[in-house]
Short mmCIF file of C-alpha atoms and ligand atoms in Angstrom, two decimals:
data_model
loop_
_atom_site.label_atom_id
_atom_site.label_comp_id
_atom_site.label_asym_id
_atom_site.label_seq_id
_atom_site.Cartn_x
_atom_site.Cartn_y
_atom_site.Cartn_z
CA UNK A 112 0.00 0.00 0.00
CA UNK A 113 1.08 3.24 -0.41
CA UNK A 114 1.32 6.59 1.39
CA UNK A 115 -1.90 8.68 2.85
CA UNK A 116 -0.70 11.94 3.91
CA UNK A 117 -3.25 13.80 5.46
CA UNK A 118 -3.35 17.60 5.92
CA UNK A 119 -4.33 19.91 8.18
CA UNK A 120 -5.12 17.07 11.33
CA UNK A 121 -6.05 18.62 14.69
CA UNK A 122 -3.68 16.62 17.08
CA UNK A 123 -5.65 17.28 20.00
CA UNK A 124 -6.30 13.69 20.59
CA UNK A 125 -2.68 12.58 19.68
CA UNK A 126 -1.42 14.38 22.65
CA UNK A 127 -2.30 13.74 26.55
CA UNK A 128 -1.96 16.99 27.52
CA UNK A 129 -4.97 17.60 24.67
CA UNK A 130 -4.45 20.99 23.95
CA UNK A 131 -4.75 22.13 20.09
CA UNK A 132 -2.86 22.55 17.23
CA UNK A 133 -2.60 21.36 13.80
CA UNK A 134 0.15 18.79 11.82
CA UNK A 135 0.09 20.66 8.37
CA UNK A 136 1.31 17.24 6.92
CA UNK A 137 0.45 13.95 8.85
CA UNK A 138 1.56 10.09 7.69
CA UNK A 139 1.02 6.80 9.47
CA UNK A 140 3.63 4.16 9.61
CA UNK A 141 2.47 1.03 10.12
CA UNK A 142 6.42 -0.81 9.47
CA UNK A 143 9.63 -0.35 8.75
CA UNK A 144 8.88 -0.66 5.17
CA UNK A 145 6.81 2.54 5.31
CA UNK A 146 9.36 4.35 6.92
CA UNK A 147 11.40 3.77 3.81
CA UNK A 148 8.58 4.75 1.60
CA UNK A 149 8.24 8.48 3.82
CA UNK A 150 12.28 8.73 2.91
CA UNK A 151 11.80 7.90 -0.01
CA UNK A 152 8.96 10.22 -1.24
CA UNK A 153 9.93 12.58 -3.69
CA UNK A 154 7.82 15.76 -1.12
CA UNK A 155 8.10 14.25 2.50
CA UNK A 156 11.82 12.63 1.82
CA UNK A 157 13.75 16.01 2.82
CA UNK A 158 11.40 17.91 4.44
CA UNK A 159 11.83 17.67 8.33
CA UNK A 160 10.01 15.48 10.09
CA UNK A 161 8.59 15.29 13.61
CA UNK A 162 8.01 11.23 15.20
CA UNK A 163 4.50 10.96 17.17
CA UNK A 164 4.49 8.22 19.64
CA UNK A 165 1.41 8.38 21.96
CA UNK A 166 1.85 11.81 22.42
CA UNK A 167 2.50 11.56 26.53
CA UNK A 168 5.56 13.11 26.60
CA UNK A 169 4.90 16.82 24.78
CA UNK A 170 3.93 19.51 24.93
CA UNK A 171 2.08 21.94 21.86
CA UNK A 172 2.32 25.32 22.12
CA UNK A 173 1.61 25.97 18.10
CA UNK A 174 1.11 24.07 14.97
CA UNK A 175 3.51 21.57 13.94
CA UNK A 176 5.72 22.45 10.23
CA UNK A 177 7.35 19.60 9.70
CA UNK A 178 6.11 16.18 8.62
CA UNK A 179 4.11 14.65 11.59
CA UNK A 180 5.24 10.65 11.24
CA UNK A 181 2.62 8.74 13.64
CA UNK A 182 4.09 5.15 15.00
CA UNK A 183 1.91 2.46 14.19
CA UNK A 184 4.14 -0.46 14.39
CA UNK A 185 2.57 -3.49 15.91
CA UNK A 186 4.52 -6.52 16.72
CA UNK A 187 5.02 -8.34 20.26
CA UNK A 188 7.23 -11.80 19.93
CA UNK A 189 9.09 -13.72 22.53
CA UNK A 190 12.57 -14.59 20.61
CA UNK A 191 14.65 -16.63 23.12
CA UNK A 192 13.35 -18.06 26.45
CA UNK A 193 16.14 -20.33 28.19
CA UNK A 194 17.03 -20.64 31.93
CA UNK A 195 18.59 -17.61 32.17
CA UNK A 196 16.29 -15.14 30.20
CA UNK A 197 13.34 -14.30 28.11
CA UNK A 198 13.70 -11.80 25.27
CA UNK A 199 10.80 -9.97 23.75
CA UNK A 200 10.58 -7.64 20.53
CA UNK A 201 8.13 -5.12 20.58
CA UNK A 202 6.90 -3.16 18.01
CA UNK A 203 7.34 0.69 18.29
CA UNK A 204 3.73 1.56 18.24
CA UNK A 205 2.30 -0.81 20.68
CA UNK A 206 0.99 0.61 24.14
CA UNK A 207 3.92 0.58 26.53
CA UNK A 208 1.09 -0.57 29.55
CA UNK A 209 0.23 -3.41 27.11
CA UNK A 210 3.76 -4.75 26.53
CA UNK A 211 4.03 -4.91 30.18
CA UNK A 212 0.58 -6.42 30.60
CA UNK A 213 1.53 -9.19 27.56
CA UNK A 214 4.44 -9.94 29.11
CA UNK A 215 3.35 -11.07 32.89
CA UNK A 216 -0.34 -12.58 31.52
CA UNK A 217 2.26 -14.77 29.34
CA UNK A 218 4.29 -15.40 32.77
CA UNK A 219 7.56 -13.13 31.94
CA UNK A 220 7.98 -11.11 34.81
CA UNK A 221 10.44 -8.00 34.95
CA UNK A 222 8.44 -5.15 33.53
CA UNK A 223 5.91 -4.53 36.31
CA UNK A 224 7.54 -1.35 37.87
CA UNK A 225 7.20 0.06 34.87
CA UNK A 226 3.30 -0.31 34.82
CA UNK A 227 1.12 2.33 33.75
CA UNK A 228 3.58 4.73 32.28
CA UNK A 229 1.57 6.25 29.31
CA UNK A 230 3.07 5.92 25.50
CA UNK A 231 4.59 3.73 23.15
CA UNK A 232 7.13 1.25 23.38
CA UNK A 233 9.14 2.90 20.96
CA UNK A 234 9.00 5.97 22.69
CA UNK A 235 10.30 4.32 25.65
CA UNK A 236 13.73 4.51 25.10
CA UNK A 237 13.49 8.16 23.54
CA UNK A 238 13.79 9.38 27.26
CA UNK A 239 14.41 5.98 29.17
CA UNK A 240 11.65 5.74 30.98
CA UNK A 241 11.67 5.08 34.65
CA UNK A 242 9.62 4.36 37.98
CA UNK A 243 9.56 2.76 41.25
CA UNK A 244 13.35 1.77 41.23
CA UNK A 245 13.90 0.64 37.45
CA UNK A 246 14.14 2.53 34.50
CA UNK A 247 14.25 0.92 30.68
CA UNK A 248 17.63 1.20 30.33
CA UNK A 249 17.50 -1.83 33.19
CA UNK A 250 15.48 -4.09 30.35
CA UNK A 251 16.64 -3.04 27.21
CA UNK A 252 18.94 -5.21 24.76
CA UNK A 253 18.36 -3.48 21.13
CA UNK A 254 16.35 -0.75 18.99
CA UNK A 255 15.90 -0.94 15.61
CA UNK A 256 16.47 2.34 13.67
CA UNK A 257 15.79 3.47 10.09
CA UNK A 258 17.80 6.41 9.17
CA UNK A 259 15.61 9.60 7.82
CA UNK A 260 18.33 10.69 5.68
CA UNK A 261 19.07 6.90 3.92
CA UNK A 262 16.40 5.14 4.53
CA UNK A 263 18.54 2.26 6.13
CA UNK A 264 17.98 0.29 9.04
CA UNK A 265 20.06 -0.10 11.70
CA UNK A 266 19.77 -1.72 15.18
CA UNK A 267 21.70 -0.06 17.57
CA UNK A 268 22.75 -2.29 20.74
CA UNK A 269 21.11 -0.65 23.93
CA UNK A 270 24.97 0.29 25.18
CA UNK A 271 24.77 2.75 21.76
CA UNK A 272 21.82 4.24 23.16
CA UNK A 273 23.57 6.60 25.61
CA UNK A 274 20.79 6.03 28.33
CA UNK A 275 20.92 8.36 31.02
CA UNK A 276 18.41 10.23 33.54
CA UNK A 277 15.30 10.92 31.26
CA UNK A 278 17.92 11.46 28.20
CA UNK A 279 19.24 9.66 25.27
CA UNK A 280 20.91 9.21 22.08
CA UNK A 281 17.43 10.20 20.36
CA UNK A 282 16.62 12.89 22.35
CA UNK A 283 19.95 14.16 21.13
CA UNK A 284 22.29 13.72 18.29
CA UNK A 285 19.61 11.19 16.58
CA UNK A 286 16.49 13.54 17.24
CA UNK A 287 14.51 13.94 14.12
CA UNK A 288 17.06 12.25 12.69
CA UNK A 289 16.20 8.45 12.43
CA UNK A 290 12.79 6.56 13.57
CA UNK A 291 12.61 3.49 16.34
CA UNK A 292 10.66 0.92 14.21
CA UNK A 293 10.52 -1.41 17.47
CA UNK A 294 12.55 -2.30 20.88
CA UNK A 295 14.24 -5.35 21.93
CA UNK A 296 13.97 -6.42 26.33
CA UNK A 297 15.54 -8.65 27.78
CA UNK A 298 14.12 -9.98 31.04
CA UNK A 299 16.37 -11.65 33.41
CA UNK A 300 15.98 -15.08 35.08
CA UNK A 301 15.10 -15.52 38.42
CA UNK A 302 13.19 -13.00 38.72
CA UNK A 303 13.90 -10.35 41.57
CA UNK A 304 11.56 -8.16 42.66
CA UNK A 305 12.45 -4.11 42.73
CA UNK A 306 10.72 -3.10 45.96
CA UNK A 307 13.39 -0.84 47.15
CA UNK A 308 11.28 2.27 46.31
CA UNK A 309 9.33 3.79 49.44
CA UNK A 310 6.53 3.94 47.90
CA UNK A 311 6.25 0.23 46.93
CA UNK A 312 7.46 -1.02 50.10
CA UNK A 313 5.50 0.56 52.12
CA UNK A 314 2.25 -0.44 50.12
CA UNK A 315 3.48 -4.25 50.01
CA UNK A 316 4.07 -4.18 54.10
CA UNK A 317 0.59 -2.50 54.01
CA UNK A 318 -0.53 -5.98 52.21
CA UNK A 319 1.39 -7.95 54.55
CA UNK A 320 2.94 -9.28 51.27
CA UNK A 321 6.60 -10.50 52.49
CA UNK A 322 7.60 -12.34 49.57
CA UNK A 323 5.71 -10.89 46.41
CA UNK A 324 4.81 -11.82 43.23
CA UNK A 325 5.35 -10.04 40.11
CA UNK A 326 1.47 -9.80 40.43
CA UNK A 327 1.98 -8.21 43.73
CA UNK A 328 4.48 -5.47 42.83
CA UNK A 329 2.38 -4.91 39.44
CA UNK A 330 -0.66 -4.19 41.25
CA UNK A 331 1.29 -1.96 43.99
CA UNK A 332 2.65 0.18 41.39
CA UNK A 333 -0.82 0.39 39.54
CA UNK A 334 -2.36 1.55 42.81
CA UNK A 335 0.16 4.05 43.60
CA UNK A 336 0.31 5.83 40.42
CA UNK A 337 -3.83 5.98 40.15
CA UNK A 338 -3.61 7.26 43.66
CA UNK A 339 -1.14 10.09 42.72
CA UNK A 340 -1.01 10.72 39.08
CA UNK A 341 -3.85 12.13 36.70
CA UNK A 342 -5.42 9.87 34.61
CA UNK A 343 -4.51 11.29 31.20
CA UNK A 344 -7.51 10.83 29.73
CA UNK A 345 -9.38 12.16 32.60
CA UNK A 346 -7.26 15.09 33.03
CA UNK A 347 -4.93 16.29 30.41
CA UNK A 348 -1.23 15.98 31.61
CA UNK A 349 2.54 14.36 30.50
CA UNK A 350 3.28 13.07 33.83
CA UNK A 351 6.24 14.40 35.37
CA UNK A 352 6.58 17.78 33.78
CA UNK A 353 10.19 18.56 35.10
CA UNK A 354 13.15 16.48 36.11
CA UNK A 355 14.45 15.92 39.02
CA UNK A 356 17.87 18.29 39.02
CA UNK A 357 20.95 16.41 40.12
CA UNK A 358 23.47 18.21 41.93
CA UNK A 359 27.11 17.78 43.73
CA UNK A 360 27.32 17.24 47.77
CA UNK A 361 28.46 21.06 47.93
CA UNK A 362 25.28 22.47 46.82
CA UNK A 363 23.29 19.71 48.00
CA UNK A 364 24.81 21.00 51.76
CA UNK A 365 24.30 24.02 51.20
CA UNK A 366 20.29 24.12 50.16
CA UNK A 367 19.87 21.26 53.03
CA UNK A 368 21.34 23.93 55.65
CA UNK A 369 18.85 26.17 54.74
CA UNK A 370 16.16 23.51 53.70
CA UNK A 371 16.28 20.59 56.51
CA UNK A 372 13.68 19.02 54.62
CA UNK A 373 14.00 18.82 51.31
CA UNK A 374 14.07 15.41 50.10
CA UNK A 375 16.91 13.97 48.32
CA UNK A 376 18.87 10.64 47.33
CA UNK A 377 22.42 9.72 46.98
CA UNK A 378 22.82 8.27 43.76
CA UNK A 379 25.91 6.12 42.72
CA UNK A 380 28.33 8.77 41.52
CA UNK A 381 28.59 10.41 44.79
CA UNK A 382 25.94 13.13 43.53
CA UNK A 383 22.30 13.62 44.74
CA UNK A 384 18.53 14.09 43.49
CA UNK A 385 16.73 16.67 44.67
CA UNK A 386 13.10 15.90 44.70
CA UNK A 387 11.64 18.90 42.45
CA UNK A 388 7.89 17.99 43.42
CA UNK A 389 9.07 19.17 47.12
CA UNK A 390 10.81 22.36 45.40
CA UNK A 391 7.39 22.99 43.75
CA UNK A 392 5.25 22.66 46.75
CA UNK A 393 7.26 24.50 49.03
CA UNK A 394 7.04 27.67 46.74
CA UNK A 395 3.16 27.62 47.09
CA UNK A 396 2.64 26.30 43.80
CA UNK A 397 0.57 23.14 44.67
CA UNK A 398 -2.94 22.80 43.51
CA UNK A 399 -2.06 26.85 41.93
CA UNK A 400 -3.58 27.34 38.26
CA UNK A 401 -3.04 29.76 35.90
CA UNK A 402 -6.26 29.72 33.57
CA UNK A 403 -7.07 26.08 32.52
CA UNK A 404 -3.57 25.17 33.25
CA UNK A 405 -3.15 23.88 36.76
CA UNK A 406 0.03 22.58 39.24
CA UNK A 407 -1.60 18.80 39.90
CA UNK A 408 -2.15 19.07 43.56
CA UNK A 409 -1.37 16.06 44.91
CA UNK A 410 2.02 15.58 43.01
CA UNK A 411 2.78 19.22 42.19
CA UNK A 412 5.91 17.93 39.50
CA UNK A 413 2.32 17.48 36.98
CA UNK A 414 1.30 20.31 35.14
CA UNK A 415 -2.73 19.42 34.19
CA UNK A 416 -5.19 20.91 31.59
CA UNK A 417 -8.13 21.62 33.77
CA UNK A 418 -9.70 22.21 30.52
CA UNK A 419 -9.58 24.09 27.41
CA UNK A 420 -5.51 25.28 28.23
CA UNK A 421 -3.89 26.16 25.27
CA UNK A 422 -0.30 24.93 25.35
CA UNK A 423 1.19 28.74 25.74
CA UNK A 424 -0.74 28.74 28.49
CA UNK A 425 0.97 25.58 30.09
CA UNK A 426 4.19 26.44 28.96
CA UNK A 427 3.53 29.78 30.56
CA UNK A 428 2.83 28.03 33.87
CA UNK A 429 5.74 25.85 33.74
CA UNK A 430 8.12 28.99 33.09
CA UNK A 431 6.30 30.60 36.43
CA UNK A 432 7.22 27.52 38.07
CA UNK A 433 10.80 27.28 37.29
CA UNK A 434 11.21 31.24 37.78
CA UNK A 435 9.84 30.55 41.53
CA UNK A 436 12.20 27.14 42.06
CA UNK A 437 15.00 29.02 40.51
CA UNK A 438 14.77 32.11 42.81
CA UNK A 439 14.32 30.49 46.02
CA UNK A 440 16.72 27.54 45.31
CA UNK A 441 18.98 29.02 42.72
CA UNK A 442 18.29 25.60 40.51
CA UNK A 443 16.71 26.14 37.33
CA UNK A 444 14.82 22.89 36.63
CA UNK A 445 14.61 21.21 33.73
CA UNK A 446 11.14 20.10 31.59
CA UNK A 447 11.12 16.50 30.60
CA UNK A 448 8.06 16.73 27.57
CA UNK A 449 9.26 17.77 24.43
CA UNK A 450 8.21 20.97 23.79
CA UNK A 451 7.51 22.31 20.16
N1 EPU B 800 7.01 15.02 47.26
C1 EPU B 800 6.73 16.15 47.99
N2 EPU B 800 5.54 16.75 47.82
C2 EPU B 800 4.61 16.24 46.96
C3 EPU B 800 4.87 15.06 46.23
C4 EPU B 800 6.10 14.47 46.40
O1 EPU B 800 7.52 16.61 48.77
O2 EPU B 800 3.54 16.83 46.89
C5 EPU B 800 8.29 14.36 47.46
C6 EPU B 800 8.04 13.11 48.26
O3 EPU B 800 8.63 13.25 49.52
C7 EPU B 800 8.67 12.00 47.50
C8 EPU B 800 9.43 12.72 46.42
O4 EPU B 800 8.88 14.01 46.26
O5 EPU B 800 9.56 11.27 48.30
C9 EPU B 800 9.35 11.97 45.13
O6 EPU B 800 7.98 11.81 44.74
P1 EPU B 800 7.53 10.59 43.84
O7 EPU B 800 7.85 9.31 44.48
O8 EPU B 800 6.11 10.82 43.46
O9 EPU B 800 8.47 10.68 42.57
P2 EPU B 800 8.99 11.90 41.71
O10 EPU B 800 10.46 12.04 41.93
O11 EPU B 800 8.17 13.11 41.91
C10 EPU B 800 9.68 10.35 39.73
C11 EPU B 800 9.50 10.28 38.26
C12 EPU B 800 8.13 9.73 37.91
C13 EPU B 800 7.99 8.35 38.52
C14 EPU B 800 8.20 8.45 40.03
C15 EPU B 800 8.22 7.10 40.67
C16 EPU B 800 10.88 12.05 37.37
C17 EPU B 800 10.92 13.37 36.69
N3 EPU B 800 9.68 11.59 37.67
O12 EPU B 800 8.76 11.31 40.23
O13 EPU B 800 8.06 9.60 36.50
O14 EPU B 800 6.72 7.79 38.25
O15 EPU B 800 9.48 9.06 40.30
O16 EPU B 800 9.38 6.44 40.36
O17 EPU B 800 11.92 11.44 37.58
C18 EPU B 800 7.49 10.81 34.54
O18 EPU B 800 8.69 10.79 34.25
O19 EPU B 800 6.64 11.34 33.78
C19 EPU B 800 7.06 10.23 35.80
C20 EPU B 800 5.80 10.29 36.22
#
């Protein structure tokens, strides 16, 4: 089959934060092989393009120029399954919930903390998605690429990837460069459960669950995001809207002396994470809205679309938000969704 470009598409349903604006050109991709045929077509092949996963990770504050390339790629396979791991391929347009979902109803457990997190799986590794003590980067063996400019496909080994806090390879040198057609995990054997996070620990002990189950931690994290983070389709939002800022033990001191209780973890490289939803909160912002655009208040690092927000307006919000953080903390935090 070949090519339907659509024009002038309202994307307000192709983003959870479902504020409008308008893809001037608009093409589904339904496989690798139509990736080639966008590449290769003699109007959409240079113009620039912009990759639309599920939309849960940006922001719109205008119409969209360049080439909006939606990720249907369906596809969920177990390759290899031996004693000492099961490895999956997932095509880049299925629902990242699903995968997860798939993958323990089949009995391959090692996803479950990831539960919930809106989005595709190929938008997964764009910013290496993470919660309740794992992040992809912890799963992930391969993506397969194909290369805007050639057309060629590539798989890159996850090590290639440059996974880091939130960040990548593709939200960097590669963005808008080349498209993930689908994602490789591998899922170690036995399985251990990641129940390290407060939150999930303190909901298992809750449970009296001492030795859980994959089901167990699945359904933990389930009921601690629903108790704590918007629904997007009940209330426009991209979860976290900032990241956490990471910071050296000097500065870390020296906003603890004057903060006692900010909340913040050590992390491996001797450096710390500063909880940004505390920053937030503790410069009045919680629950605060600025027309339909509202601080989420019961996890103030969600921006939410109370209704009819345009996407200036959020942005507008956000920049409030980081102008307050920045002048009481002197840390200028950092947004997570894309922005366009
Ligand atoms: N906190 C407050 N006040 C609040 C809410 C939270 O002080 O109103 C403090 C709490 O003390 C808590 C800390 O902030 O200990 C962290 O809160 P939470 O556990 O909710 O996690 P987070 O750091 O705010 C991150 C991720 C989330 C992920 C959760 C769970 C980022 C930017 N966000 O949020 O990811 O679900 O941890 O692992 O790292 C996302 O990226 O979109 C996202 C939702």
């Amino acid at each position: 089959m070949s090519l339907q470009i659509e024009t002038d598409v309202p994307l307000r349903a192709f983003n959870t934060f479902g504020v409008d604006a308008t893809a001037h050109r608009f093409v589904r991709v339904r496989s690798a092989r139509d990736v080639r045929l966008v590449v290769d077509h003699p109007e959409l092949g240079r113009a620039p393009k912009f990759i639309l996963g599920g939309g849960s990770n940006l922001l719109l504050t205008r119409d969209v120029e360049a080439v909006v390339v939606k990720v249907d790629i369906a596809g969920l396979r177990v390759l290899e399954d031996d004693a000492r791991s099961t490895l999956i391929e997932v095509g880049a347009g299925e629902s990242w919930h699903g995968v997860v979902e798939w993958a323990l109803d089949q009995g391959y457990a090692g996803l479950e903390n990831l539960a919930l997190i809106p989005g595709t799986a190929g938008a997964a590794p764009v910013q290496n998605i993470g919660a309740y003590g794992l992040e992809l980067s912890d799963r992930l063996e391969s993506v397969d690429v194909v290369d805007f400019v050639t057309g060629r496909s590539a798989t890159l080994p996850a090590a290639h990837c440059r996974l880091g806090y939130r960040d990548s390879v593709f939200k960097r040198e590669l963005a808008g460069k080349s498209l993930i057609t689908a994602i490789r995990l591998r899922l170690p054997k036995p399985w251990v459960p990641v129940t390290g996070y407060a939150d999930v620990a303190r909901w298992l002990q809750r449970q009296h669950c001492t030795e859980p189950t994959p089901r167990a931690v699945f359904d933990a994290v389930c009921a601690i995001r629903r108790s704590k983070l918007p629904d997007p389709s009940q209330l426009g939002n991209a979860g976290s809207f900032f990241k956490n800022p990471v910071v050296n033990r000097t500065i870390r001191n020296e906003i603890l002396e004057e903060y006692p209780d900010i909340v913040s973890y050590p992390l491996e490289d001797g450096t710390y994470k500063l909880a940004a939803a505390w920053m937030i909160a503790a410069c009045g912002w919680k629950g605060q809205s600025r027309g339909g655009a509202a601080v989420h208040e019961k996890q103030p690092l969600v921006l939410v679309n109370r209704g009819g927000a345009t996407g200036a307006e959020i942005l507008a919000l956000a920049q409030a938000v980081q102008a307050s953080v920045e002048e009481k903390f002197g840390l200028r935090l950092e947004p997570e969704p894309v922005i366009v």
